[in-house]
Coordinates of C-alpha atoms in Angstrom, one line a residue:
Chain A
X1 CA 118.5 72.1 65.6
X2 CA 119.6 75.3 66.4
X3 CA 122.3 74.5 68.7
X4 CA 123.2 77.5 71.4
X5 CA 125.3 80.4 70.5
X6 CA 125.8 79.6 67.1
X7 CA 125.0 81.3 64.5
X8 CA 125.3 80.3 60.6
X9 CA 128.7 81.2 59.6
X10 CA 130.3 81.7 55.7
X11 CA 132.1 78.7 54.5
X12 CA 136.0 78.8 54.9
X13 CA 138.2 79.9 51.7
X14 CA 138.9 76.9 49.8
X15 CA 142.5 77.6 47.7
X16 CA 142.7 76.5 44.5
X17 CA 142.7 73.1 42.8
X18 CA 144.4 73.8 40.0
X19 CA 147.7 72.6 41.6
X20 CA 146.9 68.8 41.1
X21 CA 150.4 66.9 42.2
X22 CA 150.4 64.1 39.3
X23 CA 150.9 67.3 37.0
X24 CA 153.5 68.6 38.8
X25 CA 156.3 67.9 36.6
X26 CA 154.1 69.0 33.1
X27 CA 153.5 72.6 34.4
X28 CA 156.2 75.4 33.9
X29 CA 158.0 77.3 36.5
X30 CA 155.9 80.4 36.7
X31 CA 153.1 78.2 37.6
X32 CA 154.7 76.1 40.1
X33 CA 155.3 79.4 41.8
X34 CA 152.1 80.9 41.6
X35 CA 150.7 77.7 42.9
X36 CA 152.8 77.2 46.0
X37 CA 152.1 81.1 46.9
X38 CA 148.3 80.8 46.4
X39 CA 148.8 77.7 48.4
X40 CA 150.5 79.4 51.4
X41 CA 148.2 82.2 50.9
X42 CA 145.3 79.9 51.2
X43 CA 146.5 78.0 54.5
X44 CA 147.4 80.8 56.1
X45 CA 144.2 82.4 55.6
X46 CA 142.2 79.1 56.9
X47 CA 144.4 79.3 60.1
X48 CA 143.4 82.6 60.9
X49 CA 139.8 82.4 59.8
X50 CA 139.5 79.2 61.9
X51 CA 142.0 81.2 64.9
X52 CA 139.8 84.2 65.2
X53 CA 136.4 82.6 64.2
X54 CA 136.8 80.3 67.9
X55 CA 137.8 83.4 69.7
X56 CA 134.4 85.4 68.5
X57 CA 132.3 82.3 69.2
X58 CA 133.6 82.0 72.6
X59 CA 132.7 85.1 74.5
X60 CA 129.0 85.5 71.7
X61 CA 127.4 85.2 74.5
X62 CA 128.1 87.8 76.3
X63 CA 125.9 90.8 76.6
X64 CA 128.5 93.7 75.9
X65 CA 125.9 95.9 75.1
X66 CA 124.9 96.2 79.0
X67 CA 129.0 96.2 80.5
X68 CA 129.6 99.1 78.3
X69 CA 126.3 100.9 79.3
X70 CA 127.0 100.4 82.7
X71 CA 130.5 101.7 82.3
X72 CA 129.0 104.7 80.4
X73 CA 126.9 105.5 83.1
X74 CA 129.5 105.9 85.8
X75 CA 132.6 106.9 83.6
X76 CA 132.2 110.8 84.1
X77 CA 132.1 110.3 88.2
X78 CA 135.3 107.7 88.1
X79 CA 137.3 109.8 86.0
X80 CA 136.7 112.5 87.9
X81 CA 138.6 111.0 90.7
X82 CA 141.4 110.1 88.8
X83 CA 144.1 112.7 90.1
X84 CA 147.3 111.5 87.4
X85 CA 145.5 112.5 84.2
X86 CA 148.4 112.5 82.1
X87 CA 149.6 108.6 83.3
X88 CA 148.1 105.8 81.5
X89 CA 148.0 101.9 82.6
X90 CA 146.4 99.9 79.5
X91 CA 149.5 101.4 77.7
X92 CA 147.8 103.6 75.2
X93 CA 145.1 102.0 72.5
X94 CA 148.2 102.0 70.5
X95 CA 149.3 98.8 72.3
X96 CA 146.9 96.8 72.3
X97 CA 145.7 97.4 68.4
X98 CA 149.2 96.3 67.9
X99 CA 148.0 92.7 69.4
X100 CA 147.8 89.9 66.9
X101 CA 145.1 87.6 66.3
X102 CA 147.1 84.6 68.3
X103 CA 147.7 86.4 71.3
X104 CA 144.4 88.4 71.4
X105 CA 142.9 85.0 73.8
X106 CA 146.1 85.1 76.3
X107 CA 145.7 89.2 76.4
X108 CA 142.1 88.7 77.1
X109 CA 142.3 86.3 79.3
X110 CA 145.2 88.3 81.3
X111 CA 143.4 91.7 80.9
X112 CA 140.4 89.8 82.5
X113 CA 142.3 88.4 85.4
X114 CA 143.7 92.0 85.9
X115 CA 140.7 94.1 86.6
X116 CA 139.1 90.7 88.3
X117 CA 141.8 90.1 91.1
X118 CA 143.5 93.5 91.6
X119 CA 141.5 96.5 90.0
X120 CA 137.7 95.7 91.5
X121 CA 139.5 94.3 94.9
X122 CA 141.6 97.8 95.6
X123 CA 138.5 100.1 94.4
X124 CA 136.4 101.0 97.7
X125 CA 133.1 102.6 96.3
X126 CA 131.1 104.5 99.0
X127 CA 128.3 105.4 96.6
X128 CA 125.6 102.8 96.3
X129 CA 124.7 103.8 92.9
X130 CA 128.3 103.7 91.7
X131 CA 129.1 100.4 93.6
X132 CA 125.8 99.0 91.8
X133 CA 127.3 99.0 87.9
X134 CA 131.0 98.2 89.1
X135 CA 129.2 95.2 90.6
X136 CA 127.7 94.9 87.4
X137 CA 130.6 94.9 85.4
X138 CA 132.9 93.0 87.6
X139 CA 130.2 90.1 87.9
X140 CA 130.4 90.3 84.0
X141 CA 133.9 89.8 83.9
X142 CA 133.8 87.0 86.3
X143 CA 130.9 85.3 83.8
X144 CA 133.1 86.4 80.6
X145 CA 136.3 84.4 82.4
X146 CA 134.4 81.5 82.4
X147 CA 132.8 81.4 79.1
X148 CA 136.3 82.0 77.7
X149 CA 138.0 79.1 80.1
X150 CA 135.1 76.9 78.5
X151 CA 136.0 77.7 75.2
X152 CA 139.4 77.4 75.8
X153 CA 139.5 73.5 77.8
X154 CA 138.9 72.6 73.5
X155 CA 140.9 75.2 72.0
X156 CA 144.2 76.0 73.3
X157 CA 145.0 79.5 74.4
X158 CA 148.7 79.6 74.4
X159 CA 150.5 82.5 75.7
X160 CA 153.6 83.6 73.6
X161 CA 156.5 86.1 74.5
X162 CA 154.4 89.2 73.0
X163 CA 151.4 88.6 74.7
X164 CA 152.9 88.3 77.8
X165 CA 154.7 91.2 77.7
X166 CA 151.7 93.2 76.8
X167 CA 150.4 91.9 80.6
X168 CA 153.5 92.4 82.3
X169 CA 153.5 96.2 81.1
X170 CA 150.0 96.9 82.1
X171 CA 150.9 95.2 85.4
X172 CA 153.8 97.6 86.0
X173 CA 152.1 101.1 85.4
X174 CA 149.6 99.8 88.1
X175 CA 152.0 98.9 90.5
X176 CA 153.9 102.5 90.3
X177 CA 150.5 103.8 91.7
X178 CA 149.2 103.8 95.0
X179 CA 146.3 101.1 94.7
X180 CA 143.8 103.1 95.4
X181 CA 144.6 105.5 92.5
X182 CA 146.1 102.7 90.5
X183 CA 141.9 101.4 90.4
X184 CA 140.8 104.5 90.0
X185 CA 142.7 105.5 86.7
X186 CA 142.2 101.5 85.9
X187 CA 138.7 101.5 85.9
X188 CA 138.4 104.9 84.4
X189 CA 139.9 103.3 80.9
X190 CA 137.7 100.4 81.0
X191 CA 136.4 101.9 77.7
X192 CA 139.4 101.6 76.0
X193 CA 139.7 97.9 77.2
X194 CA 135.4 97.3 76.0
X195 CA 136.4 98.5 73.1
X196 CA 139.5 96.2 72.1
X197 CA 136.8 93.4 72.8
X198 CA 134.5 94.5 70.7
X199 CA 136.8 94.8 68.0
X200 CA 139.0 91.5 68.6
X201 CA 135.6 89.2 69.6
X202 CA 133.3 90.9 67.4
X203 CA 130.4 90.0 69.9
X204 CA 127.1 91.8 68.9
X205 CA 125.3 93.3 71.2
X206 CA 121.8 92.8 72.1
X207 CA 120.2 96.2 71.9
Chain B
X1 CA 132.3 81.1 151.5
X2 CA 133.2 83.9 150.1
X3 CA 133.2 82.7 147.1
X4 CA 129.6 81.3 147.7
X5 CA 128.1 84.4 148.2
X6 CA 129.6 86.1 144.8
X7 CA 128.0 83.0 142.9
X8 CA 124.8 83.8 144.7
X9 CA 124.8 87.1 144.3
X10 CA 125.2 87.4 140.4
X11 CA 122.5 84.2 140.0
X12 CA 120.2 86.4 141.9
X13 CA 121.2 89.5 138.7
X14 CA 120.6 87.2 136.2
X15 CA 117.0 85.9 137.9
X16 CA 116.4 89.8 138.3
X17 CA 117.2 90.7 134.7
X18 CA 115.0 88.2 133.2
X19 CA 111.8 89.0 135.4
X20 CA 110.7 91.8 132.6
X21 CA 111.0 89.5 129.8
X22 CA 108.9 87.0 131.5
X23 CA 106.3 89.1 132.9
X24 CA 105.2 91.3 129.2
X25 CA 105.0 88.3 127.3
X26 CA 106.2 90.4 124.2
X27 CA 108.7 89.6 121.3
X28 CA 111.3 92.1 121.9
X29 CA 112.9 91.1 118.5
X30 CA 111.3 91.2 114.9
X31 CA 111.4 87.9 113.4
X32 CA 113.0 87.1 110.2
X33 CA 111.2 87.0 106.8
X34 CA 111.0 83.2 105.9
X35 CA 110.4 80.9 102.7
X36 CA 113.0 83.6 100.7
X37 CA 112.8 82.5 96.8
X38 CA 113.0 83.7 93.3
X39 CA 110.3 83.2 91.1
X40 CA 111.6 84.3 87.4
X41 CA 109.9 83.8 84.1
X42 CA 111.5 85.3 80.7
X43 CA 114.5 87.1 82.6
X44 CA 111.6 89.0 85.3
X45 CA 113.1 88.2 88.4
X46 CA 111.0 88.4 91.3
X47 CA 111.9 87.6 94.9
X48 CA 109.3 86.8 97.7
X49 CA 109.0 85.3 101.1
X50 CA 106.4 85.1 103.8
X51 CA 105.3 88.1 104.9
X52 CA 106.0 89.2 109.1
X53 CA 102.6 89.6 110.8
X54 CA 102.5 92.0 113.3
X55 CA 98.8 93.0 114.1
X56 CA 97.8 96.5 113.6
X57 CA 101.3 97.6 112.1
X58 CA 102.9 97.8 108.9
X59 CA 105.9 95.9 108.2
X60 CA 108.8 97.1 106.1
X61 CA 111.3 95.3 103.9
X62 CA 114.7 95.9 102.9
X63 CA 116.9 93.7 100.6
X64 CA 120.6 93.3 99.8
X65 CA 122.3 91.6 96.8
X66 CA 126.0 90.0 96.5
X67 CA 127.0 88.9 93.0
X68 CA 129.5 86.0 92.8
X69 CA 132.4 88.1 92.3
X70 CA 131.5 90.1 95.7
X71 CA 131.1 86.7 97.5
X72 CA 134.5 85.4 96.5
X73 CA 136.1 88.6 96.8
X74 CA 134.3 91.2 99.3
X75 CA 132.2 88.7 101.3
X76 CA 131.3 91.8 103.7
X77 CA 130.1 93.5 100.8
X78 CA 126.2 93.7 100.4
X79 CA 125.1 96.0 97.4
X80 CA 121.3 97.6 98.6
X81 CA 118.7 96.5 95.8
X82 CA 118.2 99.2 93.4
X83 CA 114.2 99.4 94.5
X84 CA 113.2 97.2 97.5
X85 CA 115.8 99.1 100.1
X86 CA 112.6 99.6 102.4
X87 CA 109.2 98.1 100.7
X88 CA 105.8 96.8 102.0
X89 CA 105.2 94.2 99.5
X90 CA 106.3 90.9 100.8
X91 CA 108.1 90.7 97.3
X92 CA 110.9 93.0 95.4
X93 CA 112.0 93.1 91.5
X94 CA 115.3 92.7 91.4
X95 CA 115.7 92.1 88.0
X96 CA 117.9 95.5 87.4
X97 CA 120.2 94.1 90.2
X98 CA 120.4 90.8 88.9
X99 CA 122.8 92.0 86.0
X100 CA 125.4 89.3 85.1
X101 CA 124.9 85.4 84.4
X102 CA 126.6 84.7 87.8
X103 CA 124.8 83.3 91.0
X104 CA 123.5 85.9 93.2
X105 CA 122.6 85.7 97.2
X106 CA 120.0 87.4 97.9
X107 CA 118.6 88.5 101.6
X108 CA 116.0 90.3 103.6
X109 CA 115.3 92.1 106.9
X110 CA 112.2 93.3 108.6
X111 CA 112.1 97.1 110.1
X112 CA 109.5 98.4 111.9
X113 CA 110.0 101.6 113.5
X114 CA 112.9 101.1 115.7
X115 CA 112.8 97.3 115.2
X116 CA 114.8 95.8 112.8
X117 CA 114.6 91.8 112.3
X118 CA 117.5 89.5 111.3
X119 CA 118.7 88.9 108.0
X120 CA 117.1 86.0 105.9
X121 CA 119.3 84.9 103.0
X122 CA 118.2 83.1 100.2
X123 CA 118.9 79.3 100.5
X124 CA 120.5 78.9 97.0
X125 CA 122.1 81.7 95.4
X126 CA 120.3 82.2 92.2
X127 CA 121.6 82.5 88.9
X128 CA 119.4 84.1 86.1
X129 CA 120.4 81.4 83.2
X130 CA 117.7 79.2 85.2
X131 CA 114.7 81.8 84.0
X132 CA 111.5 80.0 82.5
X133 CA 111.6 81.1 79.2
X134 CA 108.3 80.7 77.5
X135 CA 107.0 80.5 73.6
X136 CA 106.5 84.1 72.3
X137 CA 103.1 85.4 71.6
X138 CA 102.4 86.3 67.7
X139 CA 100.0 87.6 65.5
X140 CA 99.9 86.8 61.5
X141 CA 98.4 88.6 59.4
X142 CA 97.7 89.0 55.8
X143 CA 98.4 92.4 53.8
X144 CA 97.0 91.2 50.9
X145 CA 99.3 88.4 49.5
X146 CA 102.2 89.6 52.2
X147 CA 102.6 87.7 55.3
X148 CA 103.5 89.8 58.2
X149 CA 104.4 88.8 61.6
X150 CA 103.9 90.6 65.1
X151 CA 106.0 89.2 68.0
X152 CA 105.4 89.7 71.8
X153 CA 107.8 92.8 72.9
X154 CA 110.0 91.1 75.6
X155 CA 112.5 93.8 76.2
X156 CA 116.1 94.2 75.0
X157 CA 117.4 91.2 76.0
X158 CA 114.8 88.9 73.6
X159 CA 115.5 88.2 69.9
X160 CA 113.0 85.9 68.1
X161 CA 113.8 82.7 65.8
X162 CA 111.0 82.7 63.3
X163 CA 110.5 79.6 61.1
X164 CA 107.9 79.4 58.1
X165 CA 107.3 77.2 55.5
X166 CA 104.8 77.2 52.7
X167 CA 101.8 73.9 54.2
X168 CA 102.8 71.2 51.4
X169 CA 104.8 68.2 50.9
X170 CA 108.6 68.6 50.8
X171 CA 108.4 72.2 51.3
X172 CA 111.4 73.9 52.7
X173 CA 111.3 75.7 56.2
X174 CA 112.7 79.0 56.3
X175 CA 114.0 80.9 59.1
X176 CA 114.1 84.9 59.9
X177 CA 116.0 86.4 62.6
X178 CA 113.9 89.1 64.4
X179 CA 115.8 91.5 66.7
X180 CA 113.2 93.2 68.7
X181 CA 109.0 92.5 69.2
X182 CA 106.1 94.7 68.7
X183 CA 107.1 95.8 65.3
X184 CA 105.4 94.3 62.3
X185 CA 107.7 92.3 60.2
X186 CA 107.4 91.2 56.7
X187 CA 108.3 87.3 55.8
X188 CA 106.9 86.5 52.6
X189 CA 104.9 87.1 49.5
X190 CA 102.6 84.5 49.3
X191 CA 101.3 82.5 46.5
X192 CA 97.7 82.4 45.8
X193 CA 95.7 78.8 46.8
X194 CA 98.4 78.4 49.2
X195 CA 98.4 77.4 52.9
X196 CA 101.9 79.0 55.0
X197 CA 102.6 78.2 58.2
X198 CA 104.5 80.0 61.3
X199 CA 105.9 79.4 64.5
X200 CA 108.4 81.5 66.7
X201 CA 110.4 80.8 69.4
X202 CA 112.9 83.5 71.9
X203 CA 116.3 83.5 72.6
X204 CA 118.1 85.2 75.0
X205 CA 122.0 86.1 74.0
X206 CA 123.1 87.1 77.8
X207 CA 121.9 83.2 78.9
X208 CA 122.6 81.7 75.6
X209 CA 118.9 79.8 75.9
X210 CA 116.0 79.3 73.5
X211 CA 112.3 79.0 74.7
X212 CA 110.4 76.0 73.3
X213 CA 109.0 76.7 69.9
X214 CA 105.3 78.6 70.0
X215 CA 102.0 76.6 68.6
X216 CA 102.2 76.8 64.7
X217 CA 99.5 79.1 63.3
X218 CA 98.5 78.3 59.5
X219 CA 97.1 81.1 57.1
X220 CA 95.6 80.8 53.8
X221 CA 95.5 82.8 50.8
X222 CA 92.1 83.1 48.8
X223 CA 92.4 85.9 46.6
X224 CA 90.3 84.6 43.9
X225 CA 86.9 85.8 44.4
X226 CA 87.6 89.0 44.3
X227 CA 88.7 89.1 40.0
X228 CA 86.2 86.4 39.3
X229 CA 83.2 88.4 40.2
X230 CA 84.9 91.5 38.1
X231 CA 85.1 89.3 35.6
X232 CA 81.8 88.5 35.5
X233 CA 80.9 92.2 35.8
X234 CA 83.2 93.2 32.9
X235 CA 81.7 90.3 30.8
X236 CA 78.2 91.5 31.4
X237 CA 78.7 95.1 30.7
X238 CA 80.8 94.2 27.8
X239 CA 77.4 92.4 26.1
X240 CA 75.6 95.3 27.1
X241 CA 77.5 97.4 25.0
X242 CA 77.7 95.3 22.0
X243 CA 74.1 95.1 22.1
X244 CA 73.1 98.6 23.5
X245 CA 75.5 100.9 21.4
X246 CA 74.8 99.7 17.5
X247 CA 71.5 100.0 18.6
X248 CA 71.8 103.4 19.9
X249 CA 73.6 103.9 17.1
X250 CA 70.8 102.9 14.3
X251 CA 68.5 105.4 16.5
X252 CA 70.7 108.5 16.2
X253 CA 70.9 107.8 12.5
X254 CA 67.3 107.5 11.9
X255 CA 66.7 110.5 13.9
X256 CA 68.9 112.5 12.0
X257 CA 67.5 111.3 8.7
X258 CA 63.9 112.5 9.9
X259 CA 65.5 115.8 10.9
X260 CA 68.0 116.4 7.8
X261 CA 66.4 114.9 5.2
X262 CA 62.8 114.3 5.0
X263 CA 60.9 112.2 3.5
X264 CA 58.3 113.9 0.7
X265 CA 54.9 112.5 1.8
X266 CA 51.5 113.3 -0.4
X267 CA 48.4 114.0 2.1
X268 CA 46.6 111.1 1.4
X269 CA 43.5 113.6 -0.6
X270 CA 46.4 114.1 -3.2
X271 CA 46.8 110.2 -4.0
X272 CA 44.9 109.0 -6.3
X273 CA 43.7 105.0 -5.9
X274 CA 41.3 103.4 -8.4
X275 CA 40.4 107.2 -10.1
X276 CA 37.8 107.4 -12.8
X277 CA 40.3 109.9 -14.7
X278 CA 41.6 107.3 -17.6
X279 CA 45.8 108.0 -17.6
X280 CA 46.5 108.5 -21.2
X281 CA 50.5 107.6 -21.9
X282 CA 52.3 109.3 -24.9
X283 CA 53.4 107.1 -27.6
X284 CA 51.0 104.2 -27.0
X285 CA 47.6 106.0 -28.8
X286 CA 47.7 108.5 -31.7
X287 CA 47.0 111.7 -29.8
X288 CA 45.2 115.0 -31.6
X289 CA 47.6 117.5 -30.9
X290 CA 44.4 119.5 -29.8
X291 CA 43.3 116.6 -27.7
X292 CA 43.2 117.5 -24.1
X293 CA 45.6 115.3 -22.3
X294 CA 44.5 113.5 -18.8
X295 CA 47.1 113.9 -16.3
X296 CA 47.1 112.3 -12.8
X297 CA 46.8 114.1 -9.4
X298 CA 50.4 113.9 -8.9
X299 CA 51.8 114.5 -11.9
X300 CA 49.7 117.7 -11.5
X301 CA 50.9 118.5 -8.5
X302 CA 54.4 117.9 -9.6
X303 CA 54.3 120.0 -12.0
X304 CA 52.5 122.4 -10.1
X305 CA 55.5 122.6 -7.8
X306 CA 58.4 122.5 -10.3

């Protein structure tokens, strides 16, 4: 009856019927304009409603709230070590809030992959308390990457040129870092990454 | 030969090194913990095992966690748990190191003094989507015709599914979202004469799982007895009024007629009944102008006083 993660959802926009095709000779001009631009209007806006509502319901599972109070807890002492203040890896939130709705699933996806296989691996964390929320929020990540390859096997997560790109950037600021400092400054802007999910997944957090 | 002799020589060292073992009788190394596994009900993660008897002595416990991601990655890494990294208990909560809906290997050593035993690891790594998740508790209560639910406070991590429905044929259930427990929450005005029933059940966003449903408690509204009886009350004193207050009423006004305006009373040796003084009437007899008129006792005493 209540089937798991989902959550009653508003109906889709339905476009106008007014546009009836055995008319279409009958009505003027200025009509058959206005109909054909309501009706591009209105399939466009069913694409990305359906596009975007997949995306959120695929990661609504998640508890963000704890990831990002993990991060919070440790985000003073890591960006304390971080000795290239003025360099930036995630390219600025400028970047990625220039991400459309299409390639938000690829850049997630990627973004994911990034801090799984290079950013946690090249961070060495003497102090326990420290190693015990990376630990948290890299096991997270590793549960997030599977939700969203679940989600994906039925909905396809194409990635185009942009999105791509996007990835290939990030990866290049790491790489002109030593590892060690590349993690460092990496993990220090998880925020701005936690945030972009929230914002692009809208997944509520359990508080 | 020579050869012989070396072969003799070091199985004589080896017979020689063993001779202490053999002769205290002692276990020189601590055993392991055994039976390692996680008991967890409604996202409480407890993990026990047998405890190491060693008579007269306290054993200590210390235990390590490795989420999946440091198993795949860091297989050397083993993160100390947050409050068991040396406890008596043959148990430790590890539910703040249990953190992430990943499979977790869990394991645990013995120390005492000096002695430190071999790890034990738990058999299968445990992941904390299997948690027994069981029906919340709930209390319903009536604020006069408002039905108010309390739900059992299960921590952050709970939200409740609350379904209600009014107890008659083809009535429609309705369902409330609550986000946290211990905090009374207001479903429904209710009707009076009517029967509403409640259940509740958790779920838990970080595992995406819902308990089973809780039993369904029923609650009826009277209501009525209560105005009836004022009813009655007000109908009472309402004929009590209409009955007491023209009375009262006739009372004041006779009282104030006594004392305004009395009532000219003769004393009774001023009346005259049956008295032998004939009452002569003008007009009726020809009357002697000198002729001595009878008058009455009153009309005497009337004129007397005007």
């Amino acid at each position: 009856r209540y089937p798991e993660g989902a959550f009653p959802h508003r109906s889709a926009f339905l476009p106008p019927t007014v546009c009836v095709p055995a008319l279409w000779g009958s009505v003027p001009w200025g009509m058959k304009l206005q109909c054909v631009s309501l009706w591009l209007l209105g399939t466009m806006l069913i694409l990305c409603f359906v596009d975007s509502r997949s995306l959120r319901k695929c990661l609504i599972s998640t508890d963000m709230h704890h990831v990002e109070e993990s991060f919070q807890e440790i985000k003073r002492a890591i960006q304390a070590k971080d000795i290239f203040p003025n360099v930036t890896i995630l390219s600025t939130l400028e970047t990625l809030q220039s991400i459309k709705p299409l390639d938000v699933c690829c850049v997630t996806k990627n973004l994911l992959a990034f801090y799984v296989d290079r950013v946690f691996k090249d961070h060495q964390e003497p102090h326990p308390q420290i190693l015990r929320k990376i630990s948290s929020i890299a096991n997270s990540f590793l549960y997030m990457q599977k939700t969203l390859r679940q989600c994906q096997e039925q909905r396809q997560c194409h990635c185009r040129q942009e999105a791509t790109n996007v990835t290939r950037v990030i990866h290049d600021n790491y790489d002109q870092l030593e590892a060690r400092s590349a993690a460092i400054k990496s993990l220090g802007e998880l925020d701005v990454f936690l945030a972009w999910i929230d914002k692009n997944h809208e997944v509520t957090s359990s508080a | 030969m020579v050869l012989e002799e070396v072969w003799t020589s070091r199985f004589m060292w080896f017979v020689y090194a063993l001779i202490p073992c053999l002769c205290t009788g002692e276990v020189a190394v601590l055993p392991a913990p055994q039976n390692l596994s996680v008991l967890s009900t409604n996202m409480k993660h407890l993990l026990v095992w047998s405890p190491v008897i060693v008579p007269g002595e306290t054993v200590c416990y210390s235990v390590e966690y490795q989420g999946e991601y440091e198993s795949l990655y860091m297989s050397h890494i083993w993160i100390p748990s947050s409050w068991c990294s040396l406890t008596e208990g043959p148990e430790c909560d590890v539910t703040d190191d249990i953190t992430a809906t990943v499979p977790y290997s869990l394991r645990v050593r013995a120390t005492l003094g000096s002695q430190t035993s071999a790890w034990s690891i738990l058999k299968h790594p445990f992941n904390r989507n299997s948690t027994i998740l069981t029906p919340p508790g709930m209390e319903i209560t009536k604020d006069g015709l408002h039905l108010v639910i309390k739900l059992e406070d299960l921590g952050p991590q709970f939200e409740f599914l609350v379904a209600y429905w009014r107890r008659e044929p083809g009535a429609e259930e309705r369902v409330k979202m609550v986000r946290s427990g211990s905090i009374p929450v207001h479903l429904e005005t209710m009707e009076p004469w009517a029967a509403y029933c409640v259940k509740a059940q958790t779920f838990v966003k970080a595992i995406g799982r819902y308990s089973a449903f809780s039993q369904t408690e029923c609650v009826e509204v009277q209501g009525e007895a209560i105005p009836l009886a004022l009813a009655l009350f007000a109908f009472v004193g309402f004929m009590l009024i209409l009955v007491v207050v023209p009375l009262f009423i006739w009372k004041m006004g006779r009282l104030l007629q006594y004392s305004c305006c009395p009532v000219v009373v003769l004393p009774d040796t001023l009346k005259i009944t049956n008295s032998p003084q004939k009452l002569i009437s003008c007009g009726r007899e020809e009357v002697h102008p000198c002729t001595m008129a009878v008058m009455s006792s009153e009309e005497i005493f009337r004129v007397w006083i005007s």
